[in-house]
Coordinates of C-alpha atoms in Angstrom, one line a residue:
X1 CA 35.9 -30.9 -36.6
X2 CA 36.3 -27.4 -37.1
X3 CA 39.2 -25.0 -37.3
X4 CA 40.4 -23.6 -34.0
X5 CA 39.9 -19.8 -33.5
X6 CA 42.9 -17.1 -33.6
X7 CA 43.1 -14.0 -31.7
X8 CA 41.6 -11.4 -34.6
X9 CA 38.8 -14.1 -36.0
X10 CA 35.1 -13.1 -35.9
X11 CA 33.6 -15.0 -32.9
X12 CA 30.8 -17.3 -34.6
X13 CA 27.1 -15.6 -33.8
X14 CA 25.2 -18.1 -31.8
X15 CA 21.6 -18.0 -30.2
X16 CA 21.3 -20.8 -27.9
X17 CA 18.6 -22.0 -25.2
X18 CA 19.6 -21.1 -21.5
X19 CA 18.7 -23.5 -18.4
X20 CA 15.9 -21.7 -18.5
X21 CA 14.5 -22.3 -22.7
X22 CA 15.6 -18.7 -23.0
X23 CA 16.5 -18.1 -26.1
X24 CA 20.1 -16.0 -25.7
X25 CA 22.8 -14.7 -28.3
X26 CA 26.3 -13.5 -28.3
X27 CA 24.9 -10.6 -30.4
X28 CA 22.9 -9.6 -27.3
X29 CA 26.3 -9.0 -25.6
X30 CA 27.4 -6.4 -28.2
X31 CA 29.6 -3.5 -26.8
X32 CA 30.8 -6.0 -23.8
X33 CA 33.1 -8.3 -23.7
X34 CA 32.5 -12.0 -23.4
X35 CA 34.2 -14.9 -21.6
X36 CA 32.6 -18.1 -23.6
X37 CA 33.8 -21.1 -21.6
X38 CA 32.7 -24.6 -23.2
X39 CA 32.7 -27.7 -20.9
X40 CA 31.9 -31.4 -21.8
X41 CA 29.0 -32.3 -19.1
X42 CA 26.8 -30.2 -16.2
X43 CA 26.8 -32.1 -12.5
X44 CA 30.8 -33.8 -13.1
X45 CA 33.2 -32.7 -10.7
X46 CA 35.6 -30.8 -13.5
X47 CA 33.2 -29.0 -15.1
X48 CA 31.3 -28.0 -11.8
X49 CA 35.1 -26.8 -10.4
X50 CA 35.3 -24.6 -13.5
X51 CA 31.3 -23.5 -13.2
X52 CA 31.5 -22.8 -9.6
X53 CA 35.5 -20.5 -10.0
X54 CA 33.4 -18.7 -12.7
X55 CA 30.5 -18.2 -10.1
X56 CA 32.8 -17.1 -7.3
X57 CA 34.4 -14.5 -9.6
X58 CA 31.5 -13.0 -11.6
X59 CA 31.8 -10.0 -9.6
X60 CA 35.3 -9.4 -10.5
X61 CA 35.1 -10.1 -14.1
X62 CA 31.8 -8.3 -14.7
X63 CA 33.6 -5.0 -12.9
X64 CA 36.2 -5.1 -15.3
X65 CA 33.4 -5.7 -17.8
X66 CA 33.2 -9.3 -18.8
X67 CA 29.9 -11.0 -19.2
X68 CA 30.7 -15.1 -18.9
X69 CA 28.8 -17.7 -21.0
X70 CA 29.2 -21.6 -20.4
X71 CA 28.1 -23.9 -23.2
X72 CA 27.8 -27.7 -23.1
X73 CA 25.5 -30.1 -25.2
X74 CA 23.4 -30.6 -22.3
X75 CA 19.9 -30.1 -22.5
X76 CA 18.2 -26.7 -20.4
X77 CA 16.8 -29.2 -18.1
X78 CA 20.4 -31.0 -16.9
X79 CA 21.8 -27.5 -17.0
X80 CA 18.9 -26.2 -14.6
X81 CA 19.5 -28.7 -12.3
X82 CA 23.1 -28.2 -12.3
X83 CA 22.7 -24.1 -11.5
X84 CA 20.3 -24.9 -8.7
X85 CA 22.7 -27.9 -7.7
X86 CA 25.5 -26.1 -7.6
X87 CA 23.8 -22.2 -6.7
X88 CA 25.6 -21.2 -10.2
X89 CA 25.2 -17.2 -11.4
X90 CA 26.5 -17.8 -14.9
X91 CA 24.3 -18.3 -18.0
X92 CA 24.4 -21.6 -19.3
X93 CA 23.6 -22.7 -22.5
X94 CA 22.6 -26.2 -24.3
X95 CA 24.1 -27.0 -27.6
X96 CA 22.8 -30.9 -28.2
X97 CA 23.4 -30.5 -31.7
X98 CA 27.5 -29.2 -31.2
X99 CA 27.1 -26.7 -33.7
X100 CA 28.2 -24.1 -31.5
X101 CA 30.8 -26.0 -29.9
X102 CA 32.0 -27.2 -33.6
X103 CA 32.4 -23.5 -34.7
X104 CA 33.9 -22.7 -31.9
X105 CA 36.9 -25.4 -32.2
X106 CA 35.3 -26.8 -29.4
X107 CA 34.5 -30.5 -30.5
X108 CA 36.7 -32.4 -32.1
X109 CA 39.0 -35.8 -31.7
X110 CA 40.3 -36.7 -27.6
X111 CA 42.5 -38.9 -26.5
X112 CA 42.0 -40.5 -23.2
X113 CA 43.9 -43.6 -21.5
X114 CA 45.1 -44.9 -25.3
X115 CA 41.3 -44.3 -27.2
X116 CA 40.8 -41.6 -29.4
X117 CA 37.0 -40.4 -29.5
X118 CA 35.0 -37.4 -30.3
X119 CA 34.1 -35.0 -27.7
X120 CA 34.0 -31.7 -26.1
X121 CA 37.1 -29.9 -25.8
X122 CA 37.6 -27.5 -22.5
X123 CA 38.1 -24.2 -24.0
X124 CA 37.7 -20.6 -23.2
X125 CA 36.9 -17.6 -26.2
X126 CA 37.2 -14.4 -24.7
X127 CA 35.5 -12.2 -27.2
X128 CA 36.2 -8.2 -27.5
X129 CA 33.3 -5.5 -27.4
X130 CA 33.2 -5.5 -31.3
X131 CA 32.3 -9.4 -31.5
X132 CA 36.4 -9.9 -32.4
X133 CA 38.4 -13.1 -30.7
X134 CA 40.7 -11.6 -28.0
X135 CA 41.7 -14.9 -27.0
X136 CA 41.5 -18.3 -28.1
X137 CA 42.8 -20.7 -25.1
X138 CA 42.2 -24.6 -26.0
X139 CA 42.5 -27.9 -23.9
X140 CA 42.3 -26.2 -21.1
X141 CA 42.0 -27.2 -17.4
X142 CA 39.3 -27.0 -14.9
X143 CA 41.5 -26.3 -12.2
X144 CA 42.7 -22.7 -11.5
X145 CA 41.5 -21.7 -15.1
X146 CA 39.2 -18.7 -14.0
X147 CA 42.6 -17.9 -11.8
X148 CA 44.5 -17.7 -15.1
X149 CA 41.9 -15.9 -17.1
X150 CA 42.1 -13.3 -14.1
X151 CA 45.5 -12.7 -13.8
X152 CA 46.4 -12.7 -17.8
X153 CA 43.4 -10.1 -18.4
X154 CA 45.1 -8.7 -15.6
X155 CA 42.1 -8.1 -14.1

């Protein structure tokens, strides 16, 4: 497990696959700024709450110009399916191999009902225009998240 990021931090580069197989980096996002959301599974009712709250306020957050990326270790395919699914407008991309995720902070050791496991941890990196952490907000919920995000930007 990887350190968690701090406002001030590079954001890690990444080029990942979208639903699509496209090939798509944070680089390419260079002189925006970036909401980088990272949820454990496409097609489960959390994440698809916190997909579909991003959806419904793209339009918002790309006026006040935010571009929003979701990563999960899905593969394209199951993310496909779960923008067609679910009519999503955000880019989703697959990270099977957790790199991302682990440079991110994003993967590390849960606890659920007594177990402790390895998993992916809801977070949000909100990444400035220069490729700089903004904000770093771990363990977070699906649930009136994007609401948050909104009014803290104050957007």
């Amino acid at each position: 497990m990887s350190e968690r990021l701090q406002p001030g931090d590079v954001a890690p580069a990444f080029t990942l696959p979208d639903a699509d197989g496209n090939e798509v980096s944070l680089a390419a996002h260079q002189g925006r700024k970036v909401i980088v959301y990272f949820y454990p599974a496409a097609l489960t009712p959390g994440c698809t709450k916190q997909a579909c709250d991003f959806t419904d306020n793209l339009e918002v957050l790309a006026g006040a110009g935010y571009d929003v990326i979701g990563i999960s270790p899905d593969k394209p395919e199951k993310l496909a399916k779960f923008r067609e699914k679910e009519n999503l407008k955000v880019t989703l991309l697959a990270d099977p191999d957790k790199q991302v995720l682990d440079a991110y902070g994003a993967f590390g050791e849960k606890k659920n009902y007594g177990k402790t496991y390895m998993g992916v941890i809801r977070s949000t990196i909100i990444v400035d225009e220069t490729g700089k952490v903004e904000h770093a907000l771990y363990n977070v919920r699906a649930t009136g998240h994007v609401a948050k995000i909104i009014k803290d930007l104050g957007i």
